[in-house]
Coordinates of C-alpha atoms and ligand atoms in Angstrom, one line a residue:
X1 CA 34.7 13.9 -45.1
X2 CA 37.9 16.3 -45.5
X3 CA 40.1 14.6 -47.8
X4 CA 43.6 14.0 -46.0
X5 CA 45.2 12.5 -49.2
X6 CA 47.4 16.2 -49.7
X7 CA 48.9 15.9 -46.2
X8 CA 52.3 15.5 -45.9
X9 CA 52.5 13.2 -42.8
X10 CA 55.8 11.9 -42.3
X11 CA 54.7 8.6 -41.1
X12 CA 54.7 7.9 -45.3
X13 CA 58.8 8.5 -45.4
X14 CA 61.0 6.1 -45.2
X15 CA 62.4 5.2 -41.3
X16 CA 65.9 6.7 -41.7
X17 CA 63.6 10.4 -42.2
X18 CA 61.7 10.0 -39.3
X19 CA 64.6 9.0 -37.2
X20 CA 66.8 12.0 -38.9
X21 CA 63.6 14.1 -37.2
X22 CA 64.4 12.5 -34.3
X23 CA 68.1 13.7 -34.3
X24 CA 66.2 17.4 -34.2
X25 CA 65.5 19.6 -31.5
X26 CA 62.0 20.9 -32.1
X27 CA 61.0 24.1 -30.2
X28 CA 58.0 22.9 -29.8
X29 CA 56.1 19.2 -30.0
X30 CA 52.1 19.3 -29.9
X31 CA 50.8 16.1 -28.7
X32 CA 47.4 15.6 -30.7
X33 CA 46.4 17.5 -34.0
X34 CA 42.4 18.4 -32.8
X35 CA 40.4 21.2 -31.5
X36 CA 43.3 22.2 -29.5
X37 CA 46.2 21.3 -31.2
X38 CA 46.0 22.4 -34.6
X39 CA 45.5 26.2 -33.5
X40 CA 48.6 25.4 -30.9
X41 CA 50.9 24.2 -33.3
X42 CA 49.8 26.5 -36.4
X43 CA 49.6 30.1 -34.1
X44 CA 53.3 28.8 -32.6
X45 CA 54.5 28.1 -36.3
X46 CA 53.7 31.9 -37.2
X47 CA 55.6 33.3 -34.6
X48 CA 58.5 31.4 -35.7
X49 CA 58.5 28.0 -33.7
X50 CA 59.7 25.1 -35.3
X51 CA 56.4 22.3 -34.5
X52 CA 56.3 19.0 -34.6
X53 CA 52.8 18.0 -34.3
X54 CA 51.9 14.3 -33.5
X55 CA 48.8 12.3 -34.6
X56 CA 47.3 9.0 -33.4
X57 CA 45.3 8.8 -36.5
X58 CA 45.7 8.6 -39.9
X59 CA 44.1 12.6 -40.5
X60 CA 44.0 15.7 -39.0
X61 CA 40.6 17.3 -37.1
X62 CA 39.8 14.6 -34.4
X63 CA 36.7 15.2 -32.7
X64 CA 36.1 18.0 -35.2
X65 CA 35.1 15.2 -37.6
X66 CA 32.2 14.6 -35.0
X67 CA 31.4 17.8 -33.1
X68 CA 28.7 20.0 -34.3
X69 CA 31.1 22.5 -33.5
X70 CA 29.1 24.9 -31.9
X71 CA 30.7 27.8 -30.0
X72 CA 30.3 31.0 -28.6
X73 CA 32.1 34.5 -27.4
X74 CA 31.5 37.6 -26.8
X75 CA 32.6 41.0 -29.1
X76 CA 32.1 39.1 -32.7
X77 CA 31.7 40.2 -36.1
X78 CA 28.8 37.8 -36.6
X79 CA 27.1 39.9 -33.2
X80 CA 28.1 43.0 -34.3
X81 CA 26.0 42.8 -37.9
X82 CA 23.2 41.9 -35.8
X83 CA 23.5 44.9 -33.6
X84 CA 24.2 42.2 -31.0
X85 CA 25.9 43.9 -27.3
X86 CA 28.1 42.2 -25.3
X87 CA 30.8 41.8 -23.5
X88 CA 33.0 39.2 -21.5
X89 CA 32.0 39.9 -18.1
X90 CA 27.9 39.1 -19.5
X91 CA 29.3 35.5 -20.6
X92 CA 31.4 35.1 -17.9
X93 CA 28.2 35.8 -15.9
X94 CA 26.4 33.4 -18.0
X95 CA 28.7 30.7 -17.7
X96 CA 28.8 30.8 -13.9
X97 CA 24.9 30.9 -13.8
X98 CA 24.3 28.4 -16.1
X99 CA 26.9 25.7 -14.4
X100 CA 26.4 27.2 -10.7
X101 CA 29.8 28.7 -10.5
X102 CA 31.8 25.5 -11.2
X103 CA 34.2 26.2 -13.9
X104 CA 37.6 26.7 -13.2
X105 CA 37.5 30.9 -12.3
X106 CA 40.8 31.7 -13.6
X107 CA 40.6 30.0 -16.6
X108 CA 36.8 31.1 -17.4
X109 CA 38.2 34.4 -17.7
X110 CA 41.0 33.7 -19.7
X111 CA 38.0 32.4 -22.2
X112 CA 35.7 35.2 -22.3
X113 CA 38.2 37.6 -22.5
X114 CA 39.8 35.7 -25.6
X115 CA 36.9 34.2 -27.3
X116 CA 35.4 36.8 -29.4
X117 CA 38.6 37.4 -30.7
X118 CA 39.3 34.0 -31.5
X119 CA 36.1 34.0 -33.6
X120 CA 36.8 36.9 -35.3
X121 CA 39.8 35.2 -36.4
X122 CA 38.2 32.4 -37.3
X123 CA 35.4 34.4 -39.0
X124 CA 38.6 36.6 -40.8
X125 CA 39.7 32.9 -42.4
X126 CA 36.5 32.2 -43.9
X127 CA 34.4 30.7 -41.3
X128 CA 30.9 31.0 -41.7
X129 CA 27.7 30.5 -39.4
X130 CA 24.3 29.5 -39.7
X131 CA 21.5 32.4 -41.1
X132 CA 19.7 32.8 -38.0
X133 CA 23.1 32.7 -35.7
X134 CA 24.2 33.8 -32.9
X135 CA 21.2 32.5 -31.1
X136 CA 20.8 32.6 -27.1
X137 CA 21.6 28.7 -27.4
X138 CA 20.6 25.2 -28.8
X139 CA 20.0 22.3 -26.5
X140 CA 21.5 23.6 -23.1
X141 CA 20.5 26.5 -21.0
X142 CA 20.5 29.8 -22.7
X143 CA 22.6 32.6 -22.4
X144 CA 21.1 35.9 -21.5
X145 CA 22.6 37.5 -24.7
X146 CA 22.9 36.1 -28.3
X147 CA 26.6 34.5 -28.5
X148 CA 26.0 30.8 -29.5
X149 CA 27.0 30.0 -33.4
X150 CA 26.9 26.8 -35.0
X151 CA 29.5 26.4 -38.1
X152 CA 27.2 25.8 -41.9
X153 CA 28.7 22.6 -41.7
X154 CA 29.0 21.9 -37.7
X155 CA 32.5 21.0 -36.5
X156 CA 34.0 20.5 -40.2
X157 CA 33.5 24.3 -40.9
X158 CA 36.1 24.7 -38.1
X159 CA 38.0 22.2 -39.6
X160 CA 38.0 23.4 -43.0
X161 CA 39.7 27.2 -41.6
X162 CA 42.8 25.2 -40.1
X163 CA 43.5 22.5 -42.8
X164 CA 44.3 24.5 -45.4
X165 CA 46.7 27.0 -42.7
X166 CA 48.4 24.0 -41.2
X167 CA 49.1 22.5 -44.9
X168 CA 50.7 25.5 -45.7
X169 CA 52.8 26.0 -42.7
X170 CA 53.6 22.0 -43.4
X171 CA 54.5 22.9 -47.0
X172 CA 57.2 25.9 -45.9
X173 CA 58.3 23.7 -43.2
X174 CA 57.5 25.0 -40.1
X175 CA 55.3 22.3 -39.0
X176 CA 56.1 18.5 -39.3
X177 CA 53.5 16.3 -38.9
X178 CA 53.9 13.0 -37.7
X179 CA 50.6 10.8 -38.8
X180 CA 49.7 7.6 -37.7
X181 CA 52.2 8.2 -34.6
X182 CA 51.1 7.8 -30.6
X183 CA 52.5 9.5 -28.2
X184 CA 53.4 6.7 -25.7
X185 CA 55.7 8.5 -23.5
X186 CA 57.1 11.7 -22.1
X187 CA 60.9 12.3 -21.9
X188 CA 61.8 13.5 -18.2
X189 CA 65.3 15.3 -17.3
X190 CA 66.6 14.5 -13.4
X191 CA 64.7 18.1 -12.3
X192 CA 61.8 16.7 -13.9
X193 CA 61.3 19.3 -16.8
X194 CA 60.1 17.8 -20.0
X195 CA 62.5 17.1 -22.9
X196 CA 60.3 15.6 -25.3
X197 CA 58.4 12.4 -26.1
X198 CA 58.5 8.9 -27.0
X199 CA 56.7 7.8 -30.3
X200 CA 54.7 4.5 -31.5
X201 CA 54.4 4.7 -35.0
X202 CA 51.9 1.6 -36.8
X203 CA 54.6 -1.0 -36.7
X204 CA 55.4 -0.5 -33.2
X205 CA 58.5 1.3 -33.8
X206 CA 59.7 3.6 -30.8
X207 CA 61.3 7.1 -31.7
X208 CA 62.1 9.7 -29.1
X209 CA 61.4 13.2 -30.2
X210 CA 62.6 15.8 -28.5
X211 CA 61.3 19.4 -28.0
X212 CA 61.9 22.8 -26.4
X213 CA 58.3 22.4 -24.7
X214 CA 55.5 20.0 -25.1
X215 CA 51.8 20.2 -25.0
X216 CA 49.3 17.4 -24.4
X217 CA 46.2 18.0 -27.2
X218 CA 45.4 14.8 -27.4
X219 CA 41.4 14.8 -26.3
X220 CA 39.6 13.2 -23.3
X221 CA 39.0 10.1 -22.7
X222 CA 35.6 9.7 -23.9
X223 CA 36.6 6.5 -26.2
X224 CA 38.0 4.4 -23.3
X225 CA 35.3 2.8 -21.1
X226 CA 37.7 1.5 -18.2
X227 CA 39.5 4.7 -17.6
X228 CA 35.9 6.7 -17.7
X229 CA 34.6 4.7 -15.2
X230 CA 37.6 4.4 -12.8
X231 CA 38.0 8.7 -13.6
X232 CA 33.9 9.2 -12.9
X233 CA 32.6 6.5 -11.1
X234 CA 30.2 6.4 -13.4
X235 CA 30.0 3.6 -16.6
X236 CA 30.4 5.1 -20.5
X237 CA 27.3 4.5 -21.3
X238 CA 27.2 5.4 -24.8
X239 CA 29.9 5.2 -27.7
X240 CA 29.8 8.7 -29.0
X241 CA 33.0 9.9 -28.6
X242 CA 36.3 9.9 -31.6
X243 CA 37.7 6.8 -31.2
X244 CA 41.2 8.1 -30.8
X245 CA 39.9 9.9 -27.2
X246 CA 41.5 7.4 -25.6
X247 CA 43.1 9.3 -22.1
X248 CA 46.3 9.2 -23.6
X249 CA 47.4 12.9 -22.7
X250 CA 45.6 12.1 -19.2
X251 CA 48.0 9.2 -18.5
X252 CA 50.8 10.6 -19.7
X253 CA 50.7 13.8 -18.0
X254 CA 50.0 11.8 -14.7
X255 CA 52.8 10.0 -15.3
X256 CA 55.3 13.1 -15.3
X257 CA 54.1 14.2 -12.0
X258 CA 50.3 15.8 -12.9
X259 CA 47.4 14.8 -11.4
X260 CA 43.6 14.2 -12.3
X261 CA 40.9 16.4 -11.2
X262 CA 37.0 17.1 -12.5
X263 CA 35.5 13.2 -12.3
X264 CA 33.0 14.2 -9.4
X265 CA 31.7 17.3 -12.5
X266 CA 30.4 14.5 -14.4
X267 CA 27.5 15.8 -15.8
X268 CA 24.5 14.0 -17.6
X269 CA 22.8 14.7 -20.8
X270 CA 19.1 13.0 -20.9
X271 CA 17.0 11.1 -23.3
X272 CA 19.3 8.3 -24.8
X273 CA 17.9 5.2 -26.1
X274 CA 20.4 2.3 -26.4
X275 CA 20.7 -0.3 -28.6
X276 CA 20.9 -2.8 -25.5
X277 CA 22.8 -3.0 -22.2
X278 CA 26.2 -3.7 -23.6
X279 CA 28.2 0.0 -22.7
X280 CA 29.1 1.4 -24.5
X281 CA 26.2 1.3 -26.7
X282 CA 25.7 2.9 -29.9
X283 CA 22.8 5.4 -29.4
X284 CA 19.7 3.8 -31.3
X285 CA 17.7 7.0 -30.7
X286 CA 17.2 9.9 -28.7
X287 CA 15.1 12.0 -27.1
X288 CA 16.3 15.4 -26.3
X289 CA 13.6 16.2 -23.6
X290 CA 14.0 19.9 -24.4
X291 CA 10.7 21.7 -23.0
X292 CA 11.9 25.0 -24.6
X293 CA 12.1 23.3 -28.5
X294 CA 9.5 20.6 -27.6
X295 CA 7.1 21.0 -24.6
X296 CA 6.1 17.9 -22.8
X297 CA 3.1 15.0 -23.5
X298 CA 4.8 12.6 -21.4
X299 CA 5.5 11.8 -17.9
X300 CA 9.2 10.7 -16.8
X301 CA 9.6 8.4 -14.2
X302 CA 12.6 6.3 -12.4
X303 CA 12.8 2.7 -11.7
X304 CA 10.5 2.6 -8.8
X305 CA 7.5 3.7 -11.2
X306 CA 7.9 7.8 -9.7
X307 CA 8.1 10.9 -11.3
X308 CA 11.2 12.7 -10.1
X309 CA 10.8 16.0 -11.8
X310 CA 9.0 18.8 -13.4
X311 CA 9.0 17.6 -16.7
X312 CA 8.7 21.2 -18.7
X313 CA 10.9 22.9 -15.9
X314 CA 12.6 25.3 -18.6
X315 CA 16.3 24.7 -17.2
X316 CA 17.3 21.6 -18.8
X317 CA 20.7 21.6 -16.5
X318 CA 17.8 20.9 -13.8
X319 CA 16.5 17.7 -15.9
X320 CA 19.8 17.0 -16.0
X321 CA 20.6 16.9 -12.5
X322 CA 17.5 15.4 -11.4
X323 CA 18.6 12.2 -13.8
X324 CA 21.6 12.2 -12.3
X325 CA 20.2 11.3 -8.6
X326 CA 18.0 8.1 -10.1
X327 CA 19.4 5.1 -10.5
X328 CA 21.0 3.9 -12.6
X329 CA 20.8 7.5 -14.6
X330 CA 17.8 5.7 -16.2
X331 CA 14.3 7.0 -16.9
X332 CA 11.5 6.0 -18.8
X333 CA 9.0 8.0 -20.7
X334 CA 5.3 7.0 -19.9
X335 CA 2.3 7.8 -22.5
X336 CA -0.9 6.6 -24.1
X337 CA -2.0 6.0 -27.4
X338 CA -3.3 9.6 -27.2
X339 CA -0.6 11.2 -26.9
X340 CA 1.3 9.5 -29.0
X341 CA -0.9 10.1 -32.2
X342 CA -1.5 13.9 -31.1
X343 CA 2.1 15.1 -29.7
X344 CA 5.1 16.4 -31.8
X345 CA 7.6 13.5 -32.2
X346 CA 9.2 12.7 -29.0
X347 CA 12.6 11.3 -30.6
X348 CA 13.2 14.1 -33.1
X349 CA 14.5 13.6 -36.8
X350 CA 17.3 16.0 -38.3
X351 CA 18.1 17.4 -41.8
X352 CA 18.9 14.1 -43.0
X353 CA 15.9 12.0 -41.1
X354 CA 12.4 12.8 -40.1
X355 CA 11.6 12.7 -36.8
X356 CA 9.8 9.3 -35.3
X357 CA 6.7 8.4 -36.2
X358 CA 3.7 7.0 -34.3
X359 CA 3.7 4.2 -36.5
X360 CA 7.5 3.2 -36.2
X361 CA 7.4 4.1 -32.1
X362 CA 4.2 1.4 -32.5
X363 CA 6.1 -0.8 -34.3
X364 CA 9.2 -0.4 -32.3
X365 CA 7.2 -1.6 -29.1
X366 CA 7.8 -5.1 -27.7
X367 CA 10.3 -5.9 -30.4
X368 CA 13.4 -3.4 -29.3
X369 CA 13.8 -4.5 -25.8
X370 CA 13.9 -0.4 -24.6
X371 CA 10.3 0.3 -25.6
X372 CA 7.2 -1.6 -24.6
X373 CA 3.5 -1.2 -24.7
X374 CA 0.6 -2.9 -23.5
X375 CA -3.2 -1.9 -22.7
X376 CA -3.1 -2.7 -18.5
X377 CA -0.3 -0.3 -17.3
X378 CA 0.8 -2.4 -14.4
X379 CA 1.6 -5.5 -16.8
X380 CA 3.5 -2.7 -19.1
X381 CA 5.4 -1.5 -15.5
X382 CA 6.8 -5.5 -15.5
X383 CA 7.7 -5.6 -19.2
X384 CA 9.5 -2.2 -18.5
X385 CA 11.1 -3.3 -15.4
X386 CA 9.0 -0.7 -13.0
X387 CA 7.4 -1.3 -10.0
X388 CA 3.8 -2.4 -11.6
X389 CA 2.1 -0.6 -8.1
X390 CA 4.1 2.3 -7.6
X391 CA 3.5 3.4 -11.5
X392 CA -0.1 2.4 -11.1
X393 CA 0.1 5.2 -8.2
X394 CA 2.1 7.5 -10.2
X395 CA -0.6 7.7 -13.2
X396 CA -3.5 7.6 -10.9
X397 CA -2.3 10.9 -9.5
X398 CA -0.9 12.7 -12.5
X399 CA -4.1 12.1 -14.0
X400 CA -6.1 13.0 -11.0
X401 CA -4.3 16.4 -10.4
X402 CA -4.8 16.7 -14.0
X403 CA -8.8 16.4 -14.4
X404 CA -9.6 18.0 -11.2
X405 CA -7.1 21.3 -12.2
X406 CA -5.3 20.9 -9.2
X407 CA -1.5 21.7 -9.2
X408 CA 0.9 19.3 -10.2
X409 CA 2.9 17.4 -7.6
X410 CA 5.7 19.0 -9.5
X411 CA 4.4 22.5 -10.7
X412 CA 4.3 21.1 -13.9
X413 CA 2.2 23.7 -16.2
X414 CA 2.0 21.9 -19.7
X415 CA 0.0 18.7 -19.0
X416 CA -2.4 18.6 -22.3
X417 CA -4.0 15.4 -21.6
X418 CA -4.0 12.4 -19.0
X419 CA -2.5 9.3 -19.5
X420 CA -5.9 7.3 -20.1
X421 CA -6.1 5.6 -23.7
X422 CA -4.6 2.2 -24.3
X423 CA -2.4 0.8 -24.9
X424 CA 0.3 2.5 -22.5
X425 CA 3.8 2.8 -24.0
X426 CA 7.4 2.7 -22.2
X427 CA 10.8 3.9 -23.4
X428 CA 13.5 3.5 -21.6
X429 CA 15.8 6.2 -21.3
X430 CA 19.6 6.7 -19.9
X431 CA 21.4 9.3 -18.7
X432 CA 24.3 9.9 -21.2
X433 CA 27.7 11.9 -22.4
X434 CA 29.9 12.8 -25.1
X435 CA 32.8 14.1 -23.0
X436 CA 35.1 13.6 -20.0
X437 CA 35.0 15.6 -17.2
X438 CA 38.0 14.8 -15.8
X439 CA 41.1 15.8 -16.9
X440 CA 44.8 17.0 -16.1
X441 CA 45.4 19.6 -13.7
X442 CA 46.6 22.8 -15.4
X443 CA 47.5 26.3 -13.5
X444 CA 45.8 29.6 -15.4
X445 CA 48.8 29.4 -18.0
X446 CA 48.2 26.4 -19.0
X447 CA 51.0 24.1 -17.6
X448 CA 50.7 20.8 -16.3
X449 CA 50.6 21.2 -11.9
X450 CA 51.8 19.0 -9.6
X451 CA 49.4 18.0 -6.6
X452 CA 51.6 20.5 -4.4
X453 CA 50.8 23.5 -7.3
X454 CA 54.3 23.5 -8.9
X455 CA 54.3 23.7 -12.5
X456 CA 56.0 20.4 -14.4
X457 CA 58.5 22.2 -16.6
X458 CA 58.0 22.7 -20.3
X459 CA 54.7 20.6 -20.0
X460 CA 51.1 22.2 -21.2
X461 CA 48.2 20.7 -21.6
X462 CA 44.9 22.3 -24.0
X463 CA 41.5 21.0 -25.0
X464 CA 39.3 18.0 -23.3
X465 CA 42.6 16.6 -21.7
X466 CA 42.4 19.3 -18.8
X467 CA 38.6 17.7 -18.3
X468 CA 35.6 19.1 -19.5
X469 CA 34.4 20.0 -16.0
X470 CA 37.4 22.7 -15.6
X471 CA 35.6 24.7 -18.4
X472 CA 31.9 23.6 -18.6
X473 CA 32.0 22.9 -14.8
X474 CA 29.2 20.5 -13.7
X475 CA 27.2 21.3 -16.6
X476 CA 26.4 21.6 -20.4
X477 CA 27.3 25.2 -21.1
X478 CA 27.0 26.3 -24.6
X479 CA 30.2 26.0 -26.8
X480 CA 32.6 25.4 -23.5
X481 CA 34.7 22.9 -24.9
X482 CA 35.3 23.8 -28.6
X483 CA 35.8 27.6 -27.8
X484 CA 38.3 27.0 -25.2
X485 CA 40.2 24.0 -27.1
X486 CA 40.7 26.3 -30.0
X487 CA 41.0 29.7 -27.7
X488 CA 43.7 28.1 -25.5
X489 CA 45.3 26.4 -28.0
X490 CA 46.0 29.7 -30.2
X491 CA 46.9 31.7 -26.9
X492 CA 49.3 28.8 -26.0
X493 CA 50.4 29.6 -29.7
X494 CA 50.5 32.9 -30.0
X495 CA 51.4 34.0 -26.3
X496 CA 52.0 31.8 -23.4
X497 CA 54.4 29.5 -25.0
X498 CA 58.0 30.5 -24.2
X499 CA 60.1 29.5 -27.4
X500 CA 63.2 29.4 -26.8
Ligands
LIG1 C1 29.3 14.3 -31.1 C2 29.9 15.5 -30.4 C3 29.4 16.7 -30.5 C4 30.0 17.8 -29.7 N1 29.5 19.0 -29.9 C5 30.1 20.1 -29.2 C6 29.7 21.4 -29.4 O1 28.8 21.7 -30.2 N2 30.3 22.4 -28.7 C7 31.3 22.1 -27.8 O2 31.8 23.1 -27.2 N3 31.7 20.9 -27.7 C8 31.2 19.9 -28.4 N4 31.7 18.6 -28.2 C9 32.9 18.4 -27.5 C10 34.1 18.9 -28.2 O3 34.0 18.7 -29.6 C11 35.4 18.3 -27.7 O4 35.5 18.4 -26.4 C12 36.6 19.0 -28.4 O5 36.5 19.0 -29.8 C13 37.9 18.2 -28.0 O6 39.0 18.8 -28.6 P1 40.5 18.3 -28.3 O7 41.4 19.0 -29.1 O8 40.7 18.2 -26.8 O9 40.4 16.7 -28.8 P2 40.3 16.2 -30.3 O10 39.7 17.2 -31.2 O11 39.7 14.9 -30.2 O12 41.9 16.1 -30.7 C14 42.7 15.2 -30.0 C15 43.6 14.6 -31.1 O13 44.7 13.8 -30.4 C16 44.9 12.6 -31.1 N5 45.5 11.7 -30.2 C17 44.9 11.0 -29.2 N6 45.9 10.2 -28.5 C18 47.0 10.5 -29.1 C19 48.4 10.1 -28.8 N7 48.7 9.3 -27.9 N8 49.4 10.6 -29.6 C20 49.1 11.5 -30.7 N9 47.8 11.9 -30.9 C21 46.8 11.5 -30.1 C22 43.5 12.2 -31.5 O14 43.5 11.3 -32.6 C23 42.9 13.6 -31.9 O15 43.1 13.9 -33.3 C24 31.1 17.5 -28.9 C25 31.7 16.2 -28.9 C26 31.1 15.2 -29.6 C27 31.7 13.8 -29.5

């Protein structure tokens, strides 16, 4: 962890301060000091803006604290030393292919065209990447070209470049920051422009702040189940997000005359095993279900005790989207003892843990209520919840295609042995995410829109609060939503912010 102790928030001052800040007209006040915010308010502070930057919590980074931080552009120093070509229209390409053309078009460009450079920046203040980086990508589709970088230390090596900047830019006074402060509300003028903001700090104490223009950084709304489901139609499944992304900047910018877009983008990661039925859950385990890092022993099938798809298909944005369409977003993963003794591990381990065992997978079986075992497989099918029949069926035929080297009933090539040696195992499996989709309208400069178009004066909004689905689209495309947060946020910054 960063140590926030040198920060010097002005939530620690005494009340007459922070009200004497009050008394100030700040040329610009950053809602949010993450991804997005920290390069919006330190980039804005260099060309002269006085900031006052706002933060929920007690310490600066937000979801950087969390995020492995991996991002990608095109034109880079770290692709240039690996005699790497590129160029923005090939990512822009790539994003487009990879999420079937559902990011936002306008602002997709704005990305690849400003991305490399904000790497380079990044890469100019001491940020530095993993040996074997840029890679094609890690866990999503692939690029066609090698842009995809992953920080030494994940999201804290982003971190670790703007803390020190924004202390200093704290320390000659042309940021404030504001700790331990929520924004609760936006300060409106009769034409609707917006003059500033309304401030909670710990104690419940309201101070109005007001500002030149304001931008809404303050994340998505990953942390707040009721809002994710009524934005997605879909439950939070799975407590993985910072706590502090809460909607905040969502609601607020609604209230000044925005509106929501990007719930019906909601995309779904596969493979996570939760600790019970309680969402959000803590994730107990996971599965990545990555054919091109692991191929598959295992079948996948959905409630009913059916396969649904082509479990080694190499696009795992297909997976993906065939979860999505069963129930529930739940599957299980089906195997015998065979496979479980002979395969690479299923749930994967990481630097800091091994990978799960056959023994602990055993061990785990009929004691954690998502993984069962048992040597008939239609008694397992009623422990897992699965129609007992229809799964019967399902192995019967796997197998059978299998042993007679006829073709899969889903083209499935890698199929090294047949489910046959008891006992038969379960896991049950749920469709998943980190992010929200959904988000605040923006236009391609990156002010707050109305439902008829117009622009909300002297509102902007930058990072996860414009919805993950305007960058990502309907998908998990490498590095599109750290790259833009921080991208945006430093145009906003440097450019597209008028100042005075
Ligand atoms: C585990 C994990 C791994 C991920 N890995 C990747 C990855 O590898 N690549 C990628 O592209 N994306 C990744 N993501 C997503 C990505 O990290 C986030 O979308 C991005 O960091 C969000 O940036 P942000 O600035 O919008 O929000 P944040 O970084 O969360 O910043 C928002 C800040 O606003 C503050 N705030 C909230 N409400 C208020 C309020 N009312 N008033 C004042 N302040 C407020 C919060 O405390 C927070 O500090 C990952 C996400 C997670 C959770």
């Amino acid at each position: 962890m960063i140590n926030s102790g040198k920060l010097l928030a002005l939530s620690s001052l005494p009340l007459s301060t922070r009200l004497a800040l009050g008394d100030q007209h700040w040329d610009l006040i950053v809602v949010g000091a993450g991804t997005a915010g920290l390069p919006t308010a330190l980039f804005a502070s260099q060309r002269g803006a006085r900031v006052l930057l706002i933060e929920k919590a007690g310490t600066i980074g937000g979801t950087l604290f969390l995020s492995t931080g991996q991002i990608a552009g095109a034109g880079t120093v770290f692709q240039e030393k690996k005699g790497i070509q590129d160029s923005p229209e090939a990512h822009y390409e790539d994003i487009m292919r990879i999420n079937h053309h559902t990011s936002d078009p306008e602002l997709a460009r704005l990305l690849v065209n400003n991305a490399g450079e904000t790497i380079n920046w990044l890469a100019a203040n001491g940020y530095r990447i993993k040996d074997d980086h840029p890679v094609t990508g890690i866990g999503h589709d692939h690029f066609a070209t090698a842009r995809y970088m992953e920080g030494i230390q994940g999201g804290i090596s982003i971190l670790m470049v703007f803390k020190p900047l924004v202390e200093a830019a704290i320390r000659r006074g042309s940021i404030s920051l504001l700790l331990n402060s929520g924004v609760v509300d936006l300060v409106q003028a009769r034409d609707g422009s917006v003059r500033g903001v309304i401030v909670e700090d710990e104690d419940g104490r309201r101070t109005q702040y007001e500002g030149h223009n304001t931008v809404l950084a303050s994340g998505g709304c990953a942390s707040n189940p009721h809002l994710f489901e009524e934005l997605h139609n879909v439950p939070l499944y799975v407590r993985a997000a910072y706590p502090y992304s809460q909607g905040a900047g969502l609601l607020l910018g609604q209230s000044a005359g925005g509106y929501l877009r990007g719930g019906e983008k909601y995309a779904s990661l596969p493979g996570a095993i939760l600790v019970d039925d309680n969402y959000p859950s803590p994730l107990y385990g996971h599965a990545p279900l990555y054919p091109p890092n692991r191929q598959p022993w295992e079948i996948l099938v959905n409630s009913q005790g059916e396969r649904f798809v082509q479990e080694d298909h190499l696009s795992i944005d297909h997976i993906e989207h065939r979860i999505l369409k069963q129930p529930g977003h739940r599957h299980w993963a089906i195997f015998d003892q065979r496979m479980l003794d002979e395969s690479p591990p299923l749930i994967p381990g990481w630097s800091a843990a091994p990978g799960w065992s056959a023994k602990r997978i055993m061990s785990e079986s009929n004691q954690h209520a998502m993984f069962k075992s048992d040597n008939d497989l239609e008694i397992l099918a009623v422990k897992s919840g699965l129609n007992p029949r229809k799964l019967k069926v399902t192995v019967e035929q796997y197998n059978a295609d299998l042993i007679n080297e006829r073709e899969d009933l889903f083209q499935r090539i890698h199929r090294p042995l047949p489910i046959a040696k008891p006992p038969f195992y379960s896991i049950r499996m749920q469709g998943w995410t980190l992010c929200s989709f959904a988000g605040i309208a923006v236009n391609a400069e990156l002010e707050v829109i109305k439902p008829s178009g117009e622009r909300i004066k002297n509102l902007y909004a930058v990072g996860e609060v414009i919805g993950a689905g305007t960058t990502s689209g309907n998908a998990y495309v490498n590095g599109m939503l750290v790259t833009p947060a921080m991208t945006f946020g430093r145009l906003l910054g440097e450019k597209i912010l008028p100042l005075s």
